[in-house]
Coordinates of C-alpha atoms in Angstrom, one line a residue:
Chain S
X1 CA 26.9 -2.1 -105.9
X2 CA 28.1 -2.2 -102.1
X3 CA 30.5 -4.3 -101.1
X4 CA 28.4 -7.1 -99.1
X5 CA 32.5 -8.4 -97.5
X6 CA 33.5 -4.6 -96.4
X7 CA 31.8 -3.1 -93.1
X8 CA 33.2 0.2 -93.5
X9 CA 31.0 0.3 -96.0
X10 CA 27.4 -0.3 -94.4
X11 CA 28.2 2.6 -92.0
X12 CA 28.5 6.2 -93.0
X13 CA 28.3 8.9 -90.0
X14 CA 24.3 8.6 -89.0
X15 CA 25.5 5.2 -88.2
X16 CA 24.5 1.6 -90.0
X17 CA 22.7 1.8 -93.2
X18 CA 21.1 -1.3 -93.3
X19 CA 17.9 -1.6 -92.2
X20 CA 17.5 1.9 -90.9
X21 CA 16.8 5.5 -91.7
X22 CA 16.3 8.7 -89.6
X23 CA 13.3 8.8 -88.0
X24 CA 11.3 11.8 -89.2
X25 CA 9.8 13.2 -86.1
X26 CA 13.4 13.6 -84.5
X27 CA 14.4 15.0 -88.4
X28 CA 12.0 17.8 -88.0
X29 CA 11.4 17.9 -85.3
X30 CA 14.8 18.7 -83.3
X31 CA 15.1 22.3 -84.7
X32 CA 11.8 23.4 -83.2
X33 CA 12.3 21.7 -80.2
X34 CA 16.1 23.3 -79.9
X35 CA 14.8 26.9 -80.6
X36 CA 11.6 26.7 -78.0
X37 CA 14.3 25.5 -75.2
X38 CA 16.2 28.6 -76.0
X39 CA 13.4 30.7 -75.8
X40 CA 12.8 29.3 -72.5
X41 CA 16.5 30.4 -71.2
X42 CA 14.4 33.8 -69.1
X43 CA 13.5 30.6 -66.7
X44 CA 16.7 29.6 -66.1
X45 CA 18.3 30.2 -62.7
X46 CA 20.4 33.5 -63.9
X47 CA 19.1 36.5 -62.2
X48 CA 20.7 39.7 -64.2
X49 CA 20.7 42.8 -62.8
X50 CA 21.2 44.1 -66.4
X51 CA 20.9 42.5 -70.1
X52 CA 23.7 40.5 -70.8
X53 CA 22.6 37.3 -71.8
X54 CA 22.6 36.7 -75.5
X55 CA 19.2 36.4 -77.3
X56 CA 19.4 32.7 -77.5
X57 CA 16.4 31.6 -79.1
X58 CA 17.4 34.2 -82.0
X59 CA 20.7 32.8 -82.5
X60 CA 19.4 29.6 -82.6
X61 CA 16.7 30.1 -85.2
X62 CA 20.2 32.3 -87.0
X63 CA 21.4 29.3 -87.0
X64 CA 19.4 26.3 -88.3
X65 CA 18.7 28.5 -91.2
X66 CA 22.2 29.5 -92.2
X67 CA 23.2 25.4 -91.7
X68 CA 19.8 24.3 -92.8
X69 CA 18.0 27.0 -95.2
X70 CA 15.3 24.4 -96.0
X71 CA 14.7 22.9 -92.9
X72 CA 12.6 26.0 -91.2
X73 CA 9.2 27.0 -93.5
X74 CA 9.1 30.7 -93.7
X75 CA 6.4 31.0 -91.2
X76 CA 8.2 29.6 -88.8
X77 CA 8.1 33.0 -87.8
X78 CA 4.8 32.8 -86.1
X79 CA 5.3 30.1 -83.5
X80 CA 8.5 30.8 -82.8
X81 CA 8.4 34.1 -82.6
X82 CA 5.3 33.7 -80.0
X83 CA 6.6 31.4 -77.8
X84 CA 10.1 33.7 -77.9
X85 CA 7.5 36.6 -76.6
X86 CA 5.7 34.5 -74.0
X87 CA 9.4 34.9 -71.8
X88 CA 11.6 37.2 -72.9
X89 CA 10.0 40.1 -71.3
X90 CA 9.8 42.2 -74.4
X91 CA 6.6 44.0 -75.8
X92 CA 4.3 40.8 -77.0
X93 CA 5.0 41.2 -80.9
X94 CA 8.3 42.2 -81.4
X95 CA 9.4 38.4 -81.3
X96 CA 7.2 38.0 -84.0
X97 CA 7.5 40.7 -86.0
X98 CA 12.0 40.7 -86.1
X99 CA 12.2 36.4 -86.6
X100 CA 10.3 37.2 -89.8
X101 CA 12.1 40.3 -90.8
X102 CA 15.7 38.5 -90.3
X103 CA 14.3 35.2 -92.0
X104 CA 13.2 37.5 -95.2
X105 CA 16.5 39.5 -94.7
X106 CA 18.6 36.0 -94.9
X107 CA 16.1 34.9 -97.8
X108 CA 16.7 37.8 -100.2
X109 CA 20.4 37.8 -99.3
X110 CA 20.9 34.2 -99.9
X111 CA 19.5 34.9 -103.2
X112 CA 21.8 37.5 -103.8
X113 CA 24.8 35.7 -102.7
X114 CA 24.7 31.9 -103.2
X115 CA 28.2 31.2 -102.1
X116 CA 28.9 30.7 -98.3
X117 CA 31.7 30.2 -95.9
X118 CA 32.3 30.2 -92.3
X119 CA 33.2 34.0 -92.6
X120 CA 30.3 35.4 -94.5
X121 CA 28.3 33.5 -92.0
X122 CA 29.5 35.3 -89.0
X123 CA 29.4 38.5 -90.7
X124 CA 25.4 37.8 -92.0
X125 CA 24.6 36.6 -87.9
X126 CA 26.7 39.8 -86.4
X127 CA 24.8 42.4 -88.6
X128 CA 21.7 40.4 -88.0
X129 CA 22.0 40.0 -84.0
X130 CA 23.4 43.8 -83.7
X131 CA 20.3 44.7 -85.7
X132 CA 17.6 42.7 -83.4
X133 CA 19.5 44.1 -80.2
X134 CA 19.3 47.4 -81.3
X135 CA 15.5 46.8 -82.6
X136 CA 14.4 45.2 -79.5
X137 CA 16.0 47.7 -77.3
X138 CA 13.8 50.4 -79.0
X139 CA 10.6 49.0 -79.1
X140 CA 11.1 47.3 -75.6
X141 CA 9.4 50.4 -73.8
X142 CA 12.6 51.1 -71.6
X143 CA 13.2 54.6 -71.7
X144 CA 16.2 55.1 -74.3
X145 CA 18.8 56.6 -72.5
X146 CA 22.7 56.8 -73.0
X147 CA 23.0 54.4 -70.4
X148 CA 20.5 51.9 -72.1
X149 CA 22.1 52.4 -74.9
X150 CA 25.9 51.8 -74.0
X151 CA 24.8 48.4 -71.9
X152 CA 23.4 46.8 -75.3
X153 CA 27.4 46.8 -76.3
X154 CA 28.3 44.7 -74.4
X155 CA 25.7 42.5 -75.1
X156 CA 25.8 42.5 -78.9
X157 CA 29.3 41.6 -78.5
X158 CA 29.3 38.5 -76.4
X159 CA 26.1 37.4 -78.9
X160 CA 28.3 37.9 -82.0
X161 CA 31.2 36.2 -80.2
X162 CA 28.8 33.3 -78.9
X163 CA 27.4 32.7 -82.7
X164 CA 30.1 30.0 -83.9
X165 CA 29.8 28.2 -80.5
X166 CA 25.7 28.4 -81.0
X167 CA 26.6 27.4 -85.0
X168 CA 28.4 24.4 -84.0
X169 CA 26.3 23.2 -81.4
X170 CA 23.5 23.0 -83.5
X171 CA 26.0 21.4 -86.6
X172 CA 26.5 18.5 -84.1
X173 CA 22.8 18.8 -83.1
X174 CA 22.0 18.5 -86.8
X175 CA 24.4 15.2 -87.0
X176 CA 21.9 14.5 -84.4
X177 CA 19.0 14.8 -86.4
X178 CA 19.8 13.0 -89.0
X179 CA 21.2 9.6 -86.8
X180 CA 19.9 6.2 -88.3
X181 CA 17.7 5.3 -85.4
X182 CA 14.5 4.2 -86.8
X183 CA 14.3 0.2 -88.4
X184 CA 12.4 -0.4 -91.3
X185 CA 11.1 -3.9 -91.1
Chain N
X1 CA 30.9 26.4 -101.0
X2 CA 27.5 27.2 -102.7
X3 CA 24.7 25.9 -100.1
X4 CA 21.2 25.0 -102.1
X5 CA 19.4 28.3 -101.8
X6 CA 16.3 28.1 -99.5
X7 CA 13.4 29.2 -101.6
X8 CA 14.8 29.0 -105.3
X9 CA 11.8 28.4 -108.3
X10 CA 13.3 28.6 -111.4
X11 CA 11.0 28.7 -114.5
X12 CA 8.5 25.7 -112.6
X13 CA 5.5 28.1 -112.0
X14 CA 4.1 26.2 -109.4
X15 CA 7.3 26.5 -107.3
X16 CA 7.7 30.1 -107.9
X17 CA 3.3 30.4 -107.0
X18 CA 4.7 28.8 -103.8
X19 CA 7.4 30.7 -103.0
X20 CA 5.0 34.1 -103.7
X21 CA 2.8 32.6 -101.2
X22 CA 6.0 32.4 -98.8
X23 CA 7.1 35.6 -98.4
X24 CA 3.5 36.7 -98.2
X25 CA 3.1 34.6 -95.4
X26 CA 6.3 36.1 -94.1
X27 CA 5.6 39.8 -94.4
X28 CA 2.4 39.7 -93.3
X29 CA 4.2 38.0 -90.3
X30 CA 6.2 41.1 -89.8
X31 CA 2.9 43.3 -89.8
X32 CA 1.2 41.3 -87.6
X33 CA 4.0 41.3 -85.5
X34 CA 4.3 45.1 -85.5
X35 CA 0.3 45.5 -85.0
X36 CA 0.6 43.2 -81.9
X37 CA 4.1 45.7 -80.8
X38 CA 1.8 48.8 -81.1
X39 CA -1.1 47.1 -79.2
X40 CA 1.1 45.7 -76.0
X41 CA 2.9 49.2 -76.3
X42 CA 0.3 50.6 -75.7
X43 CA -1.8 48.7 -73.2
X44 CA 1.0 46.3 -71.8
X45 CA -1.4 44.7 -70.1
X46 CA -3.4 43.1 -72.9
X47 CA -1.7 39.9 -73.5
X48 CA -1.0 39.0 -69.4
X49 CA -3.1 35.9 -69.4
X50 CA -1.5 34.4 -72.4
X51 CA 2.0 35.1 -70.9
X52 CA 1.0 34.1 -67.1
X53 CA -0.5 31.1 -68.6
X54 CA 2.7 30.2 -70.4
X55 CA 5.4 31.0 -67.6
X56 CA 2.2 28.9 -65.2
X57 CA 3.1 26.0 -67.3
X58 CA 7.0 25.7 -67.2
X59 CA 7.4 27.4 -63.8
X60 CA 8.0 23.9 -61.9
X61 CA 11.3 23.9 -64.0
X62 CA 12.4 27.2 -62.9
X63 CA 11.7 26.9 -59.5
X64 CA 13.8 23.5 -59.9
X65 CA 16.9 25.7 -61.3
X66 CA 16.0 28.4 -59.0
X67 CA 17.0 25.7 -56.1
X68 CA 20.1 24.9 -58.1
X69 CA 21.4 28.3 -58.0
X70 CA 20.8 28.8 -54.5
X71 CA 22.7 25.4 -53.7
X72 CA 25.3 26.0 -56.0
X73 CA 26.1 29.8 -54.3
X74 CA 26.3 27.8 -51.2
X75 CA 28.9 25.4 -51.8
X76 CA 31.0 28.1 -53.8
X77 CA 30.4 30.6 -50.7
X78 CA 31.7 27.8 -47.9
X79 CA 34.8 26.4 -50.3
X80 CA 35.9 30.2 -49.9
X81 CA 35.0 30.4 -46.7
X82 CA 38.0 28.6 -45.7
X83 CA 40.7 30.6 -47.1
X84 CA 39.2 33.5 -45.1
X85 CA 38.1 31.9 -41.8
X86 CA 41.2 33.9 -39.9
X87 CA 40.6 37.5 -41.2
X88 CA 37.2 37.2 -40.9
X89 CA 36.8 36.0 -37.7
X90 CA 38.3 39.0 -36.4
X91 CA 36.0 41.4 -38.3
X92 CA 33.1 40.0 -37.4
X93 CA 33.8 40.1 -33.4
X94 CA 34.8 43.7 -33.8
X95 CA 31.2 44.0 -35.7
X96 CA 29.4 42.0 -33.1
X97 CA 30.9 44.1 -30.2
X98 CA 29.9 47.5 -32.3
X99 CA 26.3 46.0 -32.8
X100 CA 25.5 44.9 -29.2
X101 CA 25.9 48.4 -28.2
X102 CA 23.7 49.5 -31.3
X103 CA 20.9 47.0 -30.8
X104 CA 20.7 48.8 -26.7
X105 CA 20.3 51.7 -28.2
X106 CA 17.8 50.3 -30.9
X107 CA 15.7 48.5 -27.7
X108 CA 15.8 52.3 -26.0
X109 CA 14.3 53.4 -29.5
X110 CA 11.7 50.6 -29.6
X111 CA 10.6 51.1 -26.6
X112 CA 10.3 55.0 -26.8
X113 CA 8.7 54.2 -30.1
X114 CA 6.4 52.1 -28.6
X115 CA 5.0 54.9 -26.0
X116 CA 4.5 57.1 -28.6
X117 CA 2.6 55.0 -30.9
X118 CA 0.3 54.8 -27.5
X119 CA -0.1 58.3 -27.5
X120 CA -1.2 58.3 -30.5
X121 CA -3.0 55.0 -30.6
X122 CA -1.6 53.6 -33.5
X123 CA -2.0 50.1 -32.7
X124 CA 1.9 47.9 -33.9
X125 CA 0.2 46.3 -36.9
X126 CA 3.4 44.2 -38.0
X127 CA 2.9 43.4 -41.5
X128 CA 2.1 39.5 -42.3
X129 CA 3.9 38.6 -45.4
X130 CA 1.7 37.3 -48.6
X131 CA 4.1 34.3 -48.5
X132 CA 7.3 33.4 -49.1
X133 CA 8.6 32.3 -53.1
X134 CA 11.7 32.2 -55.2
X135 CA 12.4 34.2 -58.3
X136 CA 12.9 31.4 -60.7
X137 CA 14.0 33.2 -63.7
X138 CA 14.4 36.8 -65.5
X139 CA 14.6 38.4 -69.0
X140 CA 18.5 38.5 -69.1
X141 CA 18.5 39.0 -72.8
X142 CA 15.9 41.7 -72.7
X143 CA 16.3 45.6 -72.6
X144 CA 13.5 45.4 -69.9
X145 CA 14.1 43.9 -65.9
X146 CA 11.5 41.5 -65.3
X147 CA 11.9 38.6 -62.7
X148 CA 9.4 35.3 -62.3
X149 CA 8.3 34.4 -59.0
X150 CA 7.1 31.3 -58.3
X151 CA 3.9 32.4 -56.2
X152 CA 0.8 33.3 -58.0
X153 CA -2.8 34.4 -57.0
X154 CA -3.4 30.7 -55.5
X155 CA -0.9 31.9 -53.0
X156 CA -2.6 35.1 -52.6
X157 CA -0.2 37.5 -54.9
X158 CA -1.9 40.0 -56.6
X159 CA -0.7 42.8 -59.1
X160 CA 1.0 45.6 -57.2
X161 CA 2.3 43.7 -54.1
X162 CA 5.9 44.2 -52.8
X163 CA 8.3 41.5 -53.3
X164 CA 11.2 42.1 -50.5
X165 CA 14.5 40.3 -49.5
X166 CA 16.2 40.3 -46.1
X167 CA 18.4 42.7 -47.6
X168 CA 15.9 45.2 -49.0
X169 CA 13.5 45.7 -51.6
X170 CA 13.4 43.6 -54.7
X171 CA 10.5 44.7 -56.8
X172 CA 7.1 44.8 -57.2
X173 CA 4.5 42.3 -58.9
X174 CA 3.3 43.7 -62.0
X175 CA 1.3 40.9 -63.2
X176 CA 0.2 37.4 -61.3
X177 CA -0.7 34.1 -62.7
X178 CA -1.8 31.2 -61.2
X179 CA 1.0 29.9 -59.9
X180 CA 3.8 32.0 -60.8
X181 CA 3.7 36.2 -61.2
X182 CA 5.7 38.4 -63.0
X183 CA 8.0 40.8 -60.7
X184 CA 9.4 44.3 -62.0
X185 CA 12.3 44.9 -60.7
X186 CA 14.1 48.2 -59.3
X187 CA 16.1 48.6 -62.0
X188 CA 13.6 48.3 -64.7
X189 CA 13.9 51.7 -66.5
X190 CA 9.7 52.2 -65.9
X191 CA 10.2 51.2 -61.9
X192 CA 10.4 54.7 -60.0
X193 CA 10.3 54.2 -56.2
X194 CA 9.6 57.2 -53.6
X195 CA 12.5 56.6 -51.3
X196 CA 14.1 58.9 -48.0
X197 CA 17.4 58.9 -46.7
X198 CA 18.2 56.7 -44.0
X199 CA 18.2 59.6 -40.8
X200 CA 17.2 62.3 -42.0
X201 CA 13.9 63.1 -44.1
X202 CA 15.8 64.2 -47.6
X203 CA 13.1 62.5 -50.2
X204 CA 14.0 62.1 -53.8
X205 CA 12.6 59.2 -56.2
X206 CA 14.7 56.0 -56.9
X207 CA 14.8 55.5 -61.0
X208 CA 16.0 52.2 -62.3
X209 CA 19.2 52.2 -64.6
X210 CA 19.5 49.6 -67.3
X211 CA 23.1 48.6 -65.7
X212 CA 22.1 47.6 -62.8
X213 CA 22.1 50.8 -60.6
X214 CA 19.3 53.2 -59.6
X215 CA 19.3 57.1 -59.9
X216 CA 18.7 59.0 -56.7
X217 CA 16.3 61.7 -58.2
X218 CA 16.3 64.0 -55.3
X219 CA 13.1 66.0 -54.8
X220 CA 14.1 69.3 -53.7
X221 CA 16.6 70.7 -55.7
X222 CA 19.3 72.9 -54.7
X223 CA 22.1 72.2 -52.7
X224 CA 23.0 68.1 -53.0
X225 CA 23.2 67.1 -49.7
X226 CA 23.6 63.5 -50.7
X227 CA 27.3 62.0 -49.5
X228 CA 28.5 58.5 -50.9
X229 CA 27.6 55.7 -48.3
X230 CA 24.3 57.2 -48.1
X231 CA 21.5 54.7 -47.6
X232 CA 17.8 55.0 -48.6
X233 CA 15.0 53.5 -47.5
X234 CA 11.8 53.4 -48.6
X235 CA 9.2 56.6 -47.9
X236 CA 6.1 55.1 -47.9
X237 CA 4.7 58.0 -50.5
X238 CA 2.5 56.9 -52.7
X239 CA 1.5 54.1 -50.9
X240 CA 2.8 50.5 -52.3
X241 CA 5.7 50.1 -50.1
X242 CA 5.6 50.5 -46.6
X243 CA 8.4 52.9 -45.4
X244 CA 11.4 52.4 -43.8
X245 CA 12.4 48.9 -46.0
X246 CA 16.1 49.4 -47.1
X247 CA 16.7 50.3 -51.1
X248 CA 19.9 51.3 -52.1
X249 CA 23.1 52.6 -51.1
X250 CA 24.7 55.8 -53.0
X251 CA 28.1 55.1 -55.0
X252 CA 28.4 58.2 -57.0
X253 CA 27.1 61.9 -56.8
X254 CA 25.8 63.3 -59.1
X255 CA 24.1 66.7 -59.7
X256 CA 20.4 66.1 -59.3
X257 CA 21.3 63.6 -56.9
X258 CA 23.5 60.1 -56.7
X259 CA 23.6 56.9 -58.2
X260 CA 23.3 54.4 -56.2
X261 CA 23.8 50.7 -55.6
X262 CA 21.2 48.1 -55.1
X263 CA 20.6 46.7 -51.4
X264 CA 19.1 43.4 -52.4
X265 CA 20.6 41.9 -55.2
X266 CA 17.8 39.7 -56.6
X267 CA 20.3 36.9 -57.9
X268 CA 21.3 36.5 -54.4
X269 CA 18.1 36.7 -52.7
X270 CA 17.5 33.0 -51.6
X271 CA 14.0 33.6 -51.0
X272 CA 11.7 36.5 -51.1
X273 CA 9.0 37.3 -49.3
X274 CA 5.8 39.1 -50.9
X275 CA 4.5 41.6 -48.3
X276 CA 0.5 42.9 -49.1
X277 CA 0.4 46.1 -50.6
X278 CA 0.8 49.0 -47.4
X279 CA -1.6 51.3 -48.1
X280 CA -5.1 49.6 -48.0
X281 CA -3.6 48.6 -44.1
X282 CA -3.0 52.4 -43.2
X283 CA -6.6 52.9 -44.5
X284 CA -8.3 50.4 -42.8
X285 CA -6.8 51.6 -40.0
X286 CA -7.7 55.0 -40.1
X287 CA -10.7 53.9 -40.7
X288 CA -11.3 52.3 -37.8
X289 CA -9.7 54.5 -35.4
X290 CA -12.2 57.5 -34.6
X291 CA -10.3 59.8 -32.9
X292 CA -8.1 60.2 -36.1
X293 CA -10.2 62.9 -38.7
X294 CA -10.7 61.2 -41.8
X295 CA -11.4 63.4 -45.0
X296 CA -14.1 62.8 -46.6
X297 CA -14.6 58.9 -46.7
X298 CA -17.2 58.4 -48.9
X299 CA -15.7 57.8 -52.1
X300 CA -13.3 55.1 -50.8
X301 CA -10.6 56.1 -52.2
X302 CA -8.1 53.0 -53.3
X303 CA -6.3 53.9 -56.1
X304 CA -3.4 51.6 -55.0
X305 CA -5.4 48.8 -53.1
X306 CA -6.8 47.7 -56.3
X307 CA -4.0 49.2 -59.1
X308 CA -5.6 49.7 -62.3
X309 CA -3.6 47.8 -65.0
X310 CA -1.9 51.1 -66.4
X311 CA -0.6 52.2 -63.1
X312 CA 1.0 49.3 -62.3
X313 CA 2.3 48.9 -65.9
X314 CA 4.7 52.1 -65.4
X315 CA 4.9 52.8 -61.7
X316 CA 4.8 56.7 -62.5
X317 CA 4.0 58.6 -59.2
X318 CA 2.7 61.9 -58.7
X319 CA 4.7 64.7 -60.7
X320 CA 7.6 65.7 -58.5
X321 CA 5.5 69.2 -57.6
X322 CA 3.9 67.2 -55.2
X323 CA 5.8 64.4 -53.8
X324 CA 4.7 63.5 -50.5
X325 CA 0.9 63.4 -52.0
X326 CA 0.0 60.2 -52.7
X327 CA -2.2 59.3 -56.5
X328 CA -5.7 60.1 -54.9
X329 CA -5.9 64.1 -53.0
X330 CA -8.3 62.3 -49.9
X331 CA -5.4 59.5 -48.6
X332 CA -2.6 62.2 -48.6
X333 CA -3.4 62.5 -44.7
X334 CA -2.6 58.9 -44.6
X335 CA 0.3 58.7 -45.8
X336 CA 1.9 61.8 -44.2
X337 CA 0.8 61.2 -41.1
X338 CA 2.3 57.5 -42.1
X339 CA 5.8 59.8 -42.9
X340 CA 5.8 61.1 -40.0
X341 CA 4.9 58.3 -37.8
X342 CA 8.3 56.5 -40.0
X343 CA 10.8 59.4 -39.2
X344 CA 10.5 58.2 -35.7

């Protein structure tokens, strides 16, 4: 039983325990919402004159799952992927078609490999992200050229460097989630 | 650290039913995904309203941001201002004694021009822009250069329409929404534009790069005349843009040609204005001039007025055999006799 005479112990870090529990919409909720805002990043005010943004909204989705592997259903996919289409300027489809073939790819590895740390993380998101780049810049319909080629390097490496930024951001997101904020009467 | 694994069963046979169903789900995910890949590969026009309607929807936000950047440029541009207020003062009375004597000689140019457009009764027919709009995003993550404008077909914007800076060209709408359209820019790998140099009537065909550049693409091969500094403007071929709009400048020669640096760079571009497509204007108004002989008028011949969705998908102009003929054999006359009336 709880001591009833020690505060420290009605709080943990989602805040007081009494009286309160997460509220589910923002528990399920925030994920979805996190990924579609990424998705929407072609809207925001950067005008490049070549690709060198990283694909947000993938390393976002990379994310929850890797933090979160039951959190996202596994056709998640089809929304996501979608709404990812709707802006990014790529081929309609190919949103859809590599968020399900990474989230399979993570699911059969995770099988494989149960055991996790920061490392094997980055290494699982940098072969993943270099493998959507290099999949979306062949399907995109550009013409495949050296020069095409040679300006995804860049890009792939800024994305791989940008994953533990994007992994913590959505850890303390995820902290987030998972506040004490709704009161049970 | 071992992490619960996602989709685990175990001997319950309901949970390992469900997780069956899962990655059925999944890979039929992927196939669907790679049916719909195949299908906007090959008609990229077949899912435009869904994507209009969706960049219709959060296109207040980006016009928003788009005002954010342009404010945010400003107050960057007049902190460093300062620090070069001296040095540039200088330069830019040196530059405005060098153009007063070049905008006298532009006036005697004008007005020349003038008299011969009189002879040959070409009435001035100054282009009205579309409108005015900013781009309020682009694919930066994507191997393709698209921008959003925020100006769709209630503004009058239709597929195929110019989009031009101050500084130059920009683009050209590829698809248009309600209230915002989607712009392909120069250096989108499928945007080809017919282009001249500046002075003189060398004509070659301006390729987008995926860095950022453009590839002069010279049409006569042979000897490169092209030098670095060399500016190009617009031809007119073909019959979107109207000539003499400023393109690119060259960096770096090349064999077939140069590559060449963008004009108008479209993050800098405040606003843009969308200018109606040039050709159906020449047509119209040799149309309506009688003295001029017009070939065989019948058929009306628009190919560009109204761009079918595949042309304007992959600007592809005519094969390099024939450059100055525009898509359709009977509007060739227009737009040479437009050439000509540009190398003025």
């Amino acid at each position: 039983m709880r001591d009833h005479l020690n505060p420290s112990g009605q709080q943990d870090a989602f805040g007081t325990r009494i009286n309160r529990e997460p509220d589910p919409l923002l528990a399920m909720g925030l994920p979805w919402l996190t990924i579609i805002l990424a998705a929407l990043a072609p809207l925001s005010p950067i005008i490049a004159p070549a690709p060198v943004l990283p694909p947000l909204a993938f390393l976002a989705l990379i994310a929850w799952r890797l933090l979160r592997p039951n959190l996202l259903p596994l056709w998640a996919w089809l929304p996501l992927g979608l709404i990812d289409d709707l802006f990014s300027g790529q081929p309609f489809g190919s949103g859809i078609m590599l968020f399900s073939l990474a989230l399979i790819a993570l699911d059969l590895f995770e099988g494989r490999f149960p055991w996790r740390n920061f490392w094997q993380n980055w290494a699982v998101a940098a072969v993943l992200i270099v493998a959507y780049l290099a999949i979306a810049g062949l399907v995109s319909g550009a013409q495949l050229t050296l020069v095409q080629m040679g300006v995804i390097v860049p890009q792939a490496l800024l994305s791989v460097v940008l994953f533990p930024i994007m992994a913590a951001l959505i850890g303390l997101l995820d902290r987030l989630r998972l506040l004490h904020v709704r009161r049970i009467d | 650290m071992v992490v619960p694994a996602a989709h685990k069963s175990g001997a319950n046979k309901r949970a390992q039913l469900g997780l069956f169903a899962g990655y059925l789900v999944a890979g039929s995910g992927a196939l669907l995904g790679a049916c719909l890949l195949v299908i906007s590969l090959f008609s990229p026009q077949t899912f435009q309203g869904l994507r209009s309607m969706a960049v219709d929807l959060v296109s207040p936000a980006g016009d928003a941001g788009a005002l954010g950047r342009v404010e945010g440029r400003n107050v960057f541009e007049a902190i460093g201002g300062y620090y070069r207020a001296g040095s540039r003062n200088a330069r830019l009375e040196r530059e405005v004694a060098v153009a007063r004597v070049r905008l006298a000689e532009a006036e005697a140019l004008r007005r020349e021009n003038e008299r011969l457009r009189a002879v040959l009764r070409i009435s001035q027919g100054a282009t009205r822009p579309v409108t005015v709009a900013r781009l309020i995003g682009s694919t930066s993550a994507s191997a393709r250069r698209f921008a959003y404008l925020s100006a769709g077909q209630r503004h009058g914007v239709r597929a195929g329409m110019p989009v031009t800076s101050p500084l130059g060209l920009v683009g050209g709408v590829l698809e248009a929404g309600a209230f915002s359209s989607r712009v392909l820019l120069l250096t989108d790998s499928e945007s080809m534009v017919p282009v001249r140099r500046a002075g003189d009537d060398v004509t070659a065909f301006a390729e987008g790069r995926a860095d950022g550049l453009l590839r002069i693409r010279l049409i006569n091969l042979g000897i490169n005349p092209l030098k670095r500094g060399d500016v190009f403007v617009t031809s007119g071929a073909g019959g979107l843009f109207r000539p003499g709009v400023a393109v690119a400048v060259a960096v770096q020669i090349t064999e077939d040609g140069a590559v060449a640096q963008l004009l108008s760079n479209p993050a800098a571009s405040d606003v843009v204005t969308v200018e109606p497509i040039w050709q159906r204007a020449a047509v119209e108004q040799l149309a309506a001039d009688p003295a001029l002989p017009l070939p065989d008028a019948s058929p009306a011949p628009s190919p560009i007025g109204s761009p079918t969705p595949q042309a304007s998908a992959s600007r592809r102009p005519a094969p390099p055999a024939s450059p100055t003929a525009s898509p359709a054999p009977s509007s060739a006359p227009t737009t040479a006799e437009a050439d000509s009336e540009a190398a003025q």
